[in-house]
Amino acid sequence: MTDEISVLVIDSEPSIAEAWAAGVKKLGFVSCSTASPNVHIDELAASKPDLAVLGPSLDADSCIQWIHKLKIITPFMPILISSSAVPSAEGPGIMPLEGVYHVASHPESSEFGKTVKSALKFRDEYKMRPDYPVLIGYSEVIRGIKQRIQKVASKDITVLITGETGTGKELIARLLHYHSARGQGPLVKITCGALPDELLESEIFGFQKGAFTGAHKNKPGRLELAHNGTLFIDEIGDLSLSLQAKFLQVLEDKAFARLGGIYDKFVDTRVVAATNSDLQNKVRDGLFRKDLFYRLNVIHIQAPPLRARKPDIPILVQYFVDKYCLEHKKEILEIPAKVLKHLQAYQWPGNVRELENAVRRALALRDWGFVFRELSLEALPRGARRASSEDLAEASGWSDEKIARLIKENRFSLKKITKTCVSEAERQAIVDVLAETQWNRKKAAEMLGVSYKTLLGRIDEFRLKP
């Protein structure tokens, strides 16, 4: 029912926003409001519109920014964007895969009404998926990834996703699943590197009662649970040769037996595998079966490292700032231009996951200076190191005069200055995050992006107490 759907029109010109809202109401949408691009994200979250329309006065950058803000509120929210703002042929990263649709005309046109129907169909299809994945960015390489996902998602064939840790391989797998014919079926994940071989085998294939000591009842494996859906195998490069042989048989026969079982079970599932290993090197070294590699590598998607998509960094940073400030009910922390400059210069060996954790720590401390102190000079490329050393010193509390005096007095080497600076920043970060979490060490470790054991070691090292 259209009277149950709330629509939001965002445009920088109030008169245009009102005109478009009036046109939307004529389509039968009684609840239609307007907002300027300056509206705070928490206000939008409170109203939680079902459908958003980005008006023709917004430029391309504003549209991209608002697409990501709205997806924070509701990942499956359909968004209509005026093609006069971002022409369809040039729309960076905009496609129905994300529930974003171009409209070429005014809301009163029949074409607009048809597009609205398609958009609401997208919402109805994915509204039961609160974890609907959003691939943030509009760089050329990310546009290529989105286009590839859209092309192969509907093909019921095996996909191999490769890429470094933290590049979003699981997110790509989820998009492939939700946009396939199996999207209403289960998406089941198994991580090969997380379990020893014996346990991993029982997790994948399941077992019959009495198969081994402790097997008191039948248990289906992940393969069975993924029937009529998708099985996502993460870190498949860690699969042992013996399990590789068994899994190859499953791909060929679509059948397997539980541990301790004598009858084959037939399974209809699509396999999507991911790895941060070079499987071709493993094949050459005899650590991975060539025939299994070819079975998995029917379609290959390479998740790019963050350093290969530098134009996406400002968008990602703003996305994480908006997301976590909204989640923790905090005011938006403005991002200084020099912070973005340094974040784009850094090489991000941990990729998007590392960037996300850095932003979360900065938000917990309400201080971007912490980011400067945390990124060591050695982690920056030479050009960026020369260009940004002054800002880094200023942000970390070490002025040029202080550093020069210490070196002149032969009290510190440059290496020791850097080490001391980082140590001080690390201690202060831990103190502030522990205070933020009321000394919940597990939560603090997660926010700091370190293991629980590492955090306990640092607390002991710095002699911190509640």
CSV table of C-alpha atoms in Angstrom, one decimal:
chain,number,residue,atom,x,y,z
A,1,MET,CA,0.0,0.0,0.0
A,2,THR,CA,1.5,3.4,-1.0
A,3,ASP,CA,0.0,5.1,2.0
A,4,GLU,CA,2.2,2.9,4.2
A,5,ILE,CA,5.4,3.9,2.4
A,6,SER,CA,7.3,7.0,3.6
A,7,VAL,CA,9.3,8.9,0.9
A,8,LEU,CA,12.0,11.4,1.4
A,9,VAL,CA,13.1,13.9,-1.2
A,10,ILE,CA,16.6,15.5,-0.7
A,11,ASP,CA,17.6,18.5,-2.7
A,12,SER,CA,19.7,21.7,-2.2
A,13,GLU,CA,16.9,23.9,-3.6
A,14,PRO,CA,13.8,23.9,-1.3
A,15,SER,CA,11.4,24.9,-4.1
A,16,ILE,CA,12.6,21.9,-6.3
A,17,ALA,CA,12.4,19.5,-3.3
A,18,GLU,CA,8.8,20.6,-2.7
A,19,ALA,CA,7.9,20.4,-6.4
A,20,TRP,CA,9.3,16.8,-6.6
A,21,ALA,CA,7.5,15.9,-3.3
A,22,ALA,CA,4.2,17.1,-4.7
A,23,GLY,CA,4.8,15.0,-7.8
A,24,VAL,CA,5.5,11.9,-5.6
A,25,LYS,CA,2.3,12.5,-3.6
A,26,LYS,CA,0.3,12.4,-6.9
A,27,LEU,CA,1.6,8.8,-7.3
A,28,GLY,CA,-0.3,8.0,-4.2
A,29,PHE,CA,2.4,8.3,-1.6
A,30,VAL,CA,0.7,10.3,1.2
A,31,SER,CA,3.8,10.4,3.5
A,32,CYS,CA,6.4,12.3,1.6
A,33,SER,CA,8.8,14.8,3.2
A,34,THR,CA,11.7,16.9,2.1
A,35,ALA,CA,15.2,17.6,3.5
A,36,SER,CA,18.2,19.7,2.5
A,37,PRO,CA,21.7,18.1,2.1
A,38,ASN,CA,22.7,19.6,5.4
A,39,VAL,CA,20.3,17.5,7.5
A,40,HIS,CA,22.0,15.4,10.2
A,41,ILE,CA,22.0,11.7,9.8
A,42,ASP,CA,20.5,11.1,13.2
A,43,GLU,CA,17.4,13.0,12.1
A,44,LEU,CA,17.0,10.8,9.1
A,45,ALA,CA,17.6,7.7,11.2
A,46,ALA,CA,14.7,8.8,13.4
A,47,SER,CA,12.3,9.1,10.5
A,48,LYS,CA,13.7,6.0,8.7
A,49,PRO,CA,12.2,6.6,5.2
A,50,ASP,CA,11.3,3.6,3.0
A,51,LEU,CA,12.3,5.2,-0.2
A,52,ALA,CA,14.6,8.2,-0.9
A,53,VAL,CA,14.8,10.5,-3.9
A,54,LEU,CA,17.9,12.6,-4.6
A,55,GLY,CA,16.8,15.7,-6.6
A,56,PRO,CA,18.4,17.2,-9.7
A,57,SER,CA,20.1,20.1,-7.9
A,58,LEU,CA,22.6,17.7,-6.2
A,59,ASP,CA,25.9,17.2,-7.9
A,60,ALA,CA,27.6,13.8,-8.3
A,61,ASP,CA,29.7,13.9,-5.2
A,62,SER,CA,26.7,14.9,-3.0
A,63,CYS,CA,24.7,12.1,-4.5
A,64,ILE,CA,27.4,9.5,-3.8
A,65,GLN,CA,27.7,10.8,-0.2
A,66,TRP,CA,24.0,10.6,0.4
A,67,ILE,CA,23.7,7.1,-1.1
A,68,HIS,CA,26.2,5.9,1.5
A,69,LYS,CA,24.5,7.8,4.4
A,70,LEU,CA,21.1,6.4,3.6
A,71,LYS,CA,22.5,2.9,3.3
A,72,ILE,CA,23.8,3.3,6.9
A,73,ILE,CA,20.3,3.9,8.1
A,74,THR,CA,18.8,1.0,6.0
A,75,PRO,CA,21.1,-1.1,3.8
A,76,PHE,CA,18.2,-2.2,1.6
A,77,MET,CA,16.6,1.3,1.2
A,78,PRO,CA,16.0,1.9,-2.5
A,79,ILE,CA,17.2,5.3,-3.8
A,80,LEU,CA,16.1,7.2,-6.9
A,81,ILE,CA,18.7,9.6,-8.3
A,82,SER,CA,18.0,12.2,-11.0
A,83,SER,CA,20.1,11.5,-14.1
A,84,SER,CA,20.4,15.3,-14.6
A,85,ALA,CA,22.7,15.2,-11.5
A,86,VAL,CA,24.6,12.0,-12.5
A,87,PRO,CA,24.1,10.8,-16.0
A,88,SER,CA,23.5,7.0,-16.2
A,89,ALA,CA,26.6,6.5,-18.4
A,90,GLU,CA,28.8,8.3,-15.9
A,91,GLY,CA,27.1,7.3,-12.7
A,92,PRO,CA,30.0,6.2,-10.5
A,93,GLY,CA,29.2,2.9,-8.9
A,94,ILE,CA,25.4,3.4,-9.2
A,95,MET,CA,23.4,0.4,-10.3
A,96,PRO,CA,20.3,-1.7,-9.3
A,97,LEU,CA,22.7,-4.1,-7.6
A,98,GLU,CA,22.7,-1.5,-4.8
A,99,GLY,CA,19.0,-0.6,-5.0
A,100,VAL,CA,19.9,2.7,-6.7
A,101,TYR,CA,18.0,3.7,-9.8
A,102,HIS,CA,18.4,6.6,-12.3
A,103,VAL,CA,15.3,8.6,-13.2
A,104,ALA,CA,15.4,10.8,-16.2
A,105,SER,CA,12.2,12.8,-15.7
A,106,HIS,CA,9.9,14.5,-13.3
A,107,PRO,CA,7.9,12.4,-10.7
A,108,GLU,CA,4.6,13.0,-12.6
A,109,SER,CA,5.9,11.0,-15.6
A,110,SER,CA,4.9,7.4,-16.2
A,111,GLU,CA,8.6,6.4,-16.4
A,112,PHE,CA,9.1,7.7,-12.9
A,113,GLY,CA,6.2,5.6,-11.6
A,114,LYS,CA,7.6,2.4,-13.2
A,115,THR,CA,11.0,3.1,-11.6
A,116,VAL,CA,9.4,3.5,-8.2
A,117,LYS,CA,7.7,0.1,-8.6
A,118,SER,CA,11.1,-1.5,-9.4
A,119,ALA,CA,12.7,0.2,-6.4
A,120,LEU,CA,10.0,-0.9,-4.0
A,121,LYS,CA,10.3,-4.4,-5.4
A,122,PHE,CA,14.0,-4.3,-4.4
A,123,ARG,CA,13.0,-3.2,-0.9
A,124,ASP,CA,10.4,-5.9,-0.5
A,125,GLU,CA,12.9,-8.5,-1.7
A,126,TYR,CA,15.7,-7.6,0.8
A,127,LYS,CA,13.9,-6.0,3.7
A,128,MET,CA,14.2,-9.3,5.6
A,129,ARG,CA,18.0,-9.0,5.2
A,130,PRO,CA,19.1,-6.4,7.8
A,131,ASP,CA,22.7,-7.5,7.0
A,132,TYR,CA,22.3,-6.7,3.3
A,133,PRO,CA,25.9,-5.9,2.1
A,134,VAL,CA,26.9,-2.5,0.9
A,135,LEU,CA,30.1,-2.2,-1.2
A,136,ILE,CA,31.4,1.4,-0.5
A,137,GLY,CA,33.3,3.3,-3.1
A,138,TYR,CA,33.1,4.6,-6.7
A,139,SER,CA,36.7,4.3,-7.9
A,140,GLU,CA,37.2,2.6,-11.3
A,141,VAL,CA,38.4,-0.6,-9.7
A,142,ILE,CA,35.3,-0.8,-7.4
A,143,ARG,CA,33.0,0.0,-10.3
A,144,GLY,CA,34.5,-2.9,-12.1
A,145,ILE,CA,33.9,-5.2,-9.1
A,146,LYS,CA,30.3,-4.2,-8.9
A,147,GLN,CA,29.7,-4.8,-12.6
A,148,ARG,CA,31.3,-8.2,-12.4
A,149,ILE,CA,29.2,-9.2,-9.4
A,150,GLN,CA,26.1,-8.1,-11.3
A,151,LYS,CA,27.1,-10.1,-14.3
A,152,VAL,CA,27.9,-13.4,-12.6
A,153,ALA,CA,25.6,-13.4,-9.5
A,154,SER,CA,22.8,-15.0,-11.5
A,155,LYS,CA,25.1,-17.6,-13.0
A,156,ASP,CA,24.9,-20.8,-11.0
A,157,ILE,CA,28.6,-21.5,-11.2
A,158,THR,CA,31.5,-21.6,-8.8
A,159,VAL,CA,33.3,-18.4,-8.0
A,160,LEU,CA,36.8,-17.9,-6.5
A,161,ILE,CA,37.4,-14.6,-4.7
A,162,THR,CA,41.0,-13.7,-4.0
A,163,GLY,CA,42.6,-10.8,-2.3
A,164,GLU,CA,44.5,-9.7,0.8
A,165,THR,CA,43.1,-9.8,4.3
A,166,GLY,CA,40.6,-7.0,5.0
A,167,THR,CA,39.6,-6.3,1.4
A,168,GLY,CA,36.0,-7.4,1.7
A,169,LYS,CA,36.0,-10.9,0.2
A,170,GLU,CA,33.1,-12.0,2.4
A,171,LEU,CA,31.1,-8.9,1.5
A,172,ILE,CA,31.5,-9.8,-2.2
A,173,ALA,CA,30.4,-13.4,-1.5
A,174,ARG,CA,27.2,-12.2,0.3
A,175,LEU,CA,26.4,-9.9,-2.7
A,176,LEU,CA,26.8,-12.9,-5.1
A,177,HIS,CA,24.5,-14.9,-2.9
A,178,TYR,CA,21.7,-12.3,-2.4
A,179,HIS,CA,21.6,-11.5,-6.1
A,180,SER,CA,21.5,-15.1,-7.3
A,181,ALA,CA,18.4,-17.3,-7.8
A,182,ARG,CA,19.5,-18.9,-4.5
A,183,GLY,CA,19.2,-15.6,-2.6
A,184,GLN,CA,16.2,-16.7,-0.6
A,185,GLY,CA,18.0,-19.9,0.5
A,186,PRO,CA,20.7,-20.2,3.2
A,187,LEU,CA,24.2,-18.6,3.0
A,188,VAL,CA,26.4,-20.9,5.1
A,189,LYS,CA,30.1,-20.0,5.9
A,190,ILE,CA,32.9,-22.3,6.9
A,191,THR,CA,36.4,-21.0,7.6
A,192,CYS,CA,39.1,-23.5,6.8
A,193,GLY,CA,41.9,-22.0,8.9
A,194,ALA,CA,39.8,-21.8,12.1
A,195,LEU,CA,39.7,-25.5,13.0
A,196,PRO,CA,42.0,-28.5,13.0
A,197,ASP,CA,41.6,-31.0,10.2
A,198,GLU,CA,39.5,-33.5,12.1
A,199,LEU,CA,37.0,-31.0,13.4
A,200,LEU,CA,36.9,-29.2,10.0
A,201,GLU,CA,35.9,-32.4,8.3
A,202,SER,CA,33.0,-33.1,10.7
A,203,GLU,CA,31.9,-29.4,10.3
A,204,ILE,CA,31.9,-29.6,6.5
A,205,PHE,CA,30.4,-33.1,6.1
A,206,GLY,CA,28.6,-33.7,9.4
A,207,PHE,CA,28.6,-37.1,11.2
A,208,GLN,CA,26.4,-40.0,12.2
A,209,LYS,CA,25.7,-41.0,15.7
A,210,GLY,CA,28.5,-43.2,17.0
A,211,ALA,CA,31.0,-42.1,14.3
A,212,PHE,CA,33.5,-41.2,17.0
A,213,THR,CA,33.7,-40.7,20.7
A,214,GLY,CA,31.3,-38.0,21.7
A,215,ALA,CA,29.1,-38.3,18.6
A,216,HIS,CA,25.9,-38.9,20.6
A,217,LYS,CA,23.5,-37.9,17.8
A,218,ASN,CA,23.4,-37.2,14.1
A,219,LYS,CA,24.7,-33.8,13.1
A,220,PRO,CA,24.3,-32.3,9.6
A,221,GLY,CA,27.4,-30.5,8.2
A,222,ARG,CA,27.7,-27.2,6.5
A,223,LEU,CA,27.2,-28.8,3.1
A,224,GLU,CA,23.8,-30.1,4.1
A,225,LEU,CA,22.8,-26.8,5.7
A,226,ALA,CA,23.7,-25.0,2.5
A,227,HIS,CA,21.3,-27.1,0.4
A,228,ASN,CA,19.4,-24.8,-2.1
A,229,GLY,CA,21.7,-22.0,-1.1
A,230,THR,CA,25.3,-21.0,-1.1
A,231,LEU,CA,28.3,-22.5,0.7
A,232,PHE,CA,31.0,-19.8,1.3
A,233,ILE,CA,34.3,-21.4,2.0
A,234,ASP,CA,36.8,-18.9,3.5
A,235,GLU,CA,40.5,-19.4,3.5
A,236,ILE,CA,40.2,-22.4,1.2
A,237,GLY,CA,44.0,-22.3,0.7
A,238,ASP,CA,44.3,-23.7,4.2
A,239,LEU,CA,42.4,-26.9,3.3
A,240,SER,CA,44.5,-30.0,3.7
A,241,LEU,CA,45.2,-32.2,0.7
A,242,SER,CA,43.1,-35.0,2.1
A,243,LEU,CA,40.0,-32.7,2.5
A,244,GLN,CA,40.7,-31.2,-0.9
A,245,ALA,CA,40.2,-34.6,-2.4
A,246,LYS,CA,36.9,-35.1,-0.6
A,247,PHE,CA,35.7,-31.7,-1.5
A,248,LEU,CA,36.6,-32.2,-5.2
A,249,GLN,CA,34.4,-35.3,-5.2
A,250,VAL,CA,31.5,-33.2,-3.8
A,251,LEU,CA,31.9,-30.7,-6.6
A,252,GLU,CA,32.0,-33.4,-9.2
A,253,ASP,CA,29.2,-35.7,-7.9
A,254,LYS,CA,27.1,-33.2,-5.8
A,255,ALA,CA,27.0,-36.0,-3.2
A,256,PHE,CA,28.8,-36.9,0.0
A,257,ALA,CA,28.6,-39.2,3.0
A,258,ARG,CA,28.6,-38.0,6.6
A,259,LEU,CA,31.4,-39.2,8.8
A,260,GLY,CA,30.4,-42.7,9.9
A,261,GLY,CA,27.6,-42.8,7.3
A,262,ILE,CA,27.3,-45.4,4.5
A,263,TYR,CA,24.7,-43.6,2.3
A,264,ASP,CA,25.4,-40.7,0.0
A,265,LYS,CA,23.5,-37.5,0.5
A,266,PHE,CA,22.8,-35.4,-2.5
A,267,VAL,CA,23.2,-31.6,-2.2
A,268,ASP,CA,22.3,-28.8,-4.4
A,269,THR,CA,24.5,-25.8,-3.4
A,270,ARG,CA,26.5,-23.1,-5.1
A,271,VAL,CA,30.1,-22.9,-3.9
A,272,VAL,CA,31.9,-19.5,-3.5
A,273,ALA,CA,35.4,-19.8,-2.2
A,274,ALA,CA,37.8,-17.1,-0.9
A,275,THR,CA,41.5,-17.0,-0.1
A,276,ASN,CA,44.3,-14.6,0.6
A,277,SER,CA,46.8,-17.2,-0.6
A,278,ASP,CA,48.3,-17.5,-4.1
A,279,LEU,CA,46.7,-20.8,-5.1
A,280,GLN,CA,48.7,-21.0,-8.3
A,281,ASN,CA,51.9,-21.0,-6.3
A,282,LYS,CA,50.4,-23.6,-3.9
A,283,VAL,CA,49.6,-25.7,-6.9
A,284,ARG,CA,53.2,-25.5,-8.2
A,285,ASP,CA,54.5,-26.3,-4.7
A,286,GLY,CA,52.2,-29.4,-4.4
A,287,LEU,CA,50.1,-27.9,-1.6
A,288,PHE,CA,46.9,-27.5,-3.5
A,289,ARG,CA,45.3,-29.8,-6.1
A,290,LYS,CA,45.4,-28.5,-9.6
A,291,ASP,CA,42.1,-30.2,-10.5
A,292,LEU,CA,40.3,-28.6,-7.5
A,293,PHE,CA,41.8,-25.2,-8.4
A,294,TYR,CA,40.3,-25.4,-11.9
A,295,ARG,CA,37.0,-26.5,-10.5
A,296,LEU,CA,36.9,-23.5,-8.1
A,297,ASN,CA,38.3,-20.9,-10.6
A,298,VAL,CA,35.4,-21.0,-13.0
A,299,ILE,CA,34.8,-17.3,-12.3
A,300,HIS,CA,37.5,-15.3,-10.6
A,301,ILE,CA,37.0,-12.0,-8.7
A,302,GLN,CA,40.0,-10.2,-7.4
A,303,ALA,CA,39.2,-8.0,-4.3
A,304,PRO,CA,41.5,-5.0,-4.7
A,305,PRO,CA,43.8,-3.8,-1.8
A,306,LEU,CA,42.9,-0.3,-0.4
A,307,ARG,CA,46.1,1.2,-1.8
A,308,ALA,CA,44.8,0.4,-5.3
A,309,ARG,CA,41.6,2.4,-4.7
A,310,LYS,CA,42.9,5.6,-3.0
A,311,PRO,CA,39.9,7.7,-4.3
A,312,ASP,CA,37.6,5.7,-2.2
A,313,ILE,CA,39.4,6.5,1.1
A,314,PRO,CA,37.6,9.8,1.9
A,315,ILE,CA,34.2,8.2,1.1
A,316,LEU,CA,35.1,5.2,3.3
A,317,VAL,CA,36.3,7.4,6.2
A,318,GLN,CA,33.1,9.5,6.1
A,319,TYR,CA,31.0,6.3,5.9
A,320,PHE,CA,32.6,4.9,9.0
A,321,VAL,CA,32.4,8.2,10.9
A,322,ASP,CA,28.7,8.5,10.1
A,323,LYS,CA,28.0,4.9,10.9
A,324,TYR,CA,29.7,4.7,14.3
A,325,CYS,CA,28.7,8.2,15.4
A,326,LEU,CA,25.1,7.2,14.7
A,327,GLU,CA,25.6,3.8,16.4
A,328,HIS,CA,27.0,5.3,19.5
A,329,LYS,CA,24.8,8.3,19.5
A,330,LYS,CA,27.7,10.8,19.3
A,331,GLU,CA,28.1,14.1,17.4
A,332,ILE,CA,29.7,13.7,14.0
A,333,LEU,CA,33.5,14.3,14.3
A,334,GLU,CA,34.6,16.6,11.5
A,335,ILE,CA,37.5,15.2,9.4
A,336,PRO,CA,40.3,17.8,8.9
A,337,ALA,CA,41.7,18.0,5.3
A,338,LYS,CA,45.2,17.1,6.5
A,339,VAL,CA,43.9,13.9,8.1
A,340,LEU,CA,42.4,12.8,4.8
A,341,LYS,CA,45.7,13.7,3.2
A,342,HIS,CA,47.6,11.4,5.5
A,343,LEU,CA,45.1,8.6,5.3
A,344,GLN,CA,45.4,8.6,1.6
A,345,ALA,CA,49.2,8.6,1.8
A,346,TYR,CA,49.3,5.6,4.1
A,347,GLN,CA,49.6,2.2,2.4
A,348,TRP,CA,47.0,0.3,4.6
A,349,PRO,CA,48.5,-3.2,4.8
A,350,GLY,CA,45.4,-4.3,6.7
A,351,ASN,CA,43.2,-2.7,4.0
A,352,VAL,CA,39.6,-1.5,4.7
A,353,ARG,CA,39.4,-3.4,8.0
A,354,GLU,CA,42.5,-1.5,9.2
A,355,LEU,CA,41.1,1.8,8.1
A,356,GLU,CA,37.8,1.0,9.8
A,357,ASN,CA,39.5,0.2,13.1
A,358,ALA,CA,41.6,3.4,12.9
A,359,VAL,CA,38.5,5.5,12.4
A,360,ARG,CA,36.8,3.7,15.3
A,361,ARG,CA,39.7,4.5,17.6
A,362,ALA,CA,39.8,8.1,16.6
A,363,LEU,CA,36.1,8.4,17.3
A,364,ALA,CA,36.4,6.7,20.6
A,365,LEU,CA,39.1,9.3,21.5
A,366,ARG,CA,37.3,12.2,19.8
A,367,ASP,CA,40.7,13.2,18.4
A,368,TRP,CA,42.1,12.8,14.9
A,369,GLY,CA,45.6,13.7,16.2
A,370,PHE,CA,45.7,10.1,17.5
A,371,VAL,CA,45.6,8.8,13.9
A,372,PHE,CA,48.8,10.9,13.1
A,373,ARG,CA,50.6,9.4,16.1
A,374,GLU,CA,49.5,5.9,15.3
A,375,LEU,CA,50.7,5.8,11.7
A,376,SER,CA,54.5,5.4,11.9
A,377,LEU,CA,56.7,7.4,9.5
A,378,GLU,CA,58.1,4.1,8.2
A,379,ALA,CA,54.6,3.0,7.0
A,380,LEU,CA,54.3,6.1,4.8
A,381,PRO,CA,55.8,6.2,1.3
A,382,ARG,CA,58.9,8.5,0.9
A,383,GLY,CA,57.1,11.3,-0.9
A,384,ALA,CA,54.3,11.4,1.7
A,385,ARG,CA,56.9,11.2,4.5
A,386,ARG,CA,58.7,14.3,3.3
A,387,ALA,CA,55.5,16.2,2.6
A,388,SER,CA,53.8,15.4,5.9
A,389,SER,CA,56.5,15.2,8.6
A,390,GLU,CA,55.6,18.7,9.8
A,391,ASP,CA,51.9,17.9,10.3
A,392,LEU,CA,52.8,14.6,11.9
A,393,ALA,CA,55.1,16.3,14.4
A,394,GLU,CA,52.5,18.9,15.2
A,395,ALA,CA,49.7,16.4,15.6
A,396,SER,CA,51.7,14.1,17.8
A,397,GLY,CA,52.8,16.8,20.2
A,398,TRP,CA,56.5,16.9,19.0
A,399,SER,CA,57.3,20.3,17.7
A,400,ASP,CA,60.3,20.9,15.4
A,401,GLU,CA,62.0,22.9,18.1
A,402,LYS,CA,61.6,20.1,20.7
A,403,ILE,CA,62.9,17.4,18.3
A,404,ALA,CA,65.9,19.6,17.2
A,405,ARG,CA,66.8,20.3,20.9
A,406,LEU,CA,66.6,16.6,21.8
A,407,ILE,CA,68.8,15.6,18.9
A,408,LYS,CA,71.3,18.5,19.6
A,409,GLU,CA,71.6,17.3,23.2
A,410,ASN,CA,72.1,13.8,21.9
A,411,ARG,CA,69.3,12.6,24.2
A,412,PHE,CA,67.3,10.9,21.5
A,413,SER,CA,67.9,9.4,18.1
A,414,LEU,CA,65.2,9.9,15.5
A,415,LYS,CA,64.3,6.3,15.9
A,416,LYS,CA,63.8,6.7,19.6
A,417,ILE,CA,61.8,9.8,19.2
A,418,THR,CA,59.4,7.9,16.8
A,419,LYS,CA,59.2,5.0,19.2
A,420,THR,CA,58.5,7.2,22.2
A,421,CYS,CA,55.9,9.2,20.4
A,422,VAL,CA,54.1,6.0,19.2
A,423,SER,CA,54.3,4.5,22.7
A,424,GLU,CA,52.8,7.6,24.3
A,425,ALA,CA,50.0,7.6,21.8
A,426,GLU,CA,49.4,3.9,22.3
A,427,ARG,CA,49.2,4.3,26.1
A,428,GLN,CA,46.8,7.3,25.8
A,429,ALA,CA,44.6,5.4,23.3
A,430,ILE,CA,44.3,2.4,25.6
A,431,VAL,CA,43.5,4.6,28.6
A,432,ASP,CA,40.8,6.5,26.7
A,433,VAL,CA,39.2,3.4,25.2
A,434,LEU,CA,39.2,1.6,28.5
A,435,ALA,CA,37.4,4.6,30.0
A,436,GLU,CA,35.0,4.6,27.1
A,437,THR,CA,34.1,0.9,27.6
A,438,GLN,CA,34.2,1.2,31.4
A,439,TRP,CA,37.1,-1.2,31.5
A,440,ASN,CA,35.4,-3.9,29.4
A,441,ARG,CA,38.6,-5.3,28.1
A,442,LYS,CA,37.1,-7.5,25.4
A,443,LYS,CA,35.2,-4.6,23.9
A,444,ALA,CA,38.2,-2.3,24.2
A,445,ALA,CA,40.4,-4.9,22.3
A,446,GLU,CA,37.8,-5.0,19.5
A,447,MET,CA,37.7,-1.2,19.3
A,448,LEU,CA,41.5,-1.0,19.3
A,449,GLY,CA,41.8,-3.6,16.6
A,450,VAL,CA,44.1,-5.9,18.7
A,451,SER,CA,43.7,-9.3,20.3
A,452,TYR,CA,42.4,-9.6,23.9
A,453,LYS,CA,45.8,-11.1,24.8
A,454,THR,CA,47.7,-8.2,23.3
A,455,LEU,CA,45.6,-5.7,25.2
A,456,LEU,CA,46.2,-7.4,28.5
A,457,GLY,CA,49.9,-7.3,27.8
A,458,ARG,CA,49.8,-3.6,27.1
A,459,ILE,CA,47.8,-2.9,30.2
A,460,ASP,CA,50.4,-4.8,32.2
A,461,GLU,CA,53.3,-3.0,30.4
A,462,PHE,CA,51.8,0.5,31.0
A,463,ARG,CA,50.8,-0.5,34.6
A,464,LEU,CA,47.2,0.6,34.0
A,465,LYS,CA,44.5,0.1,36.6
A,466,PRO,CA,40.8,0.8,36.7
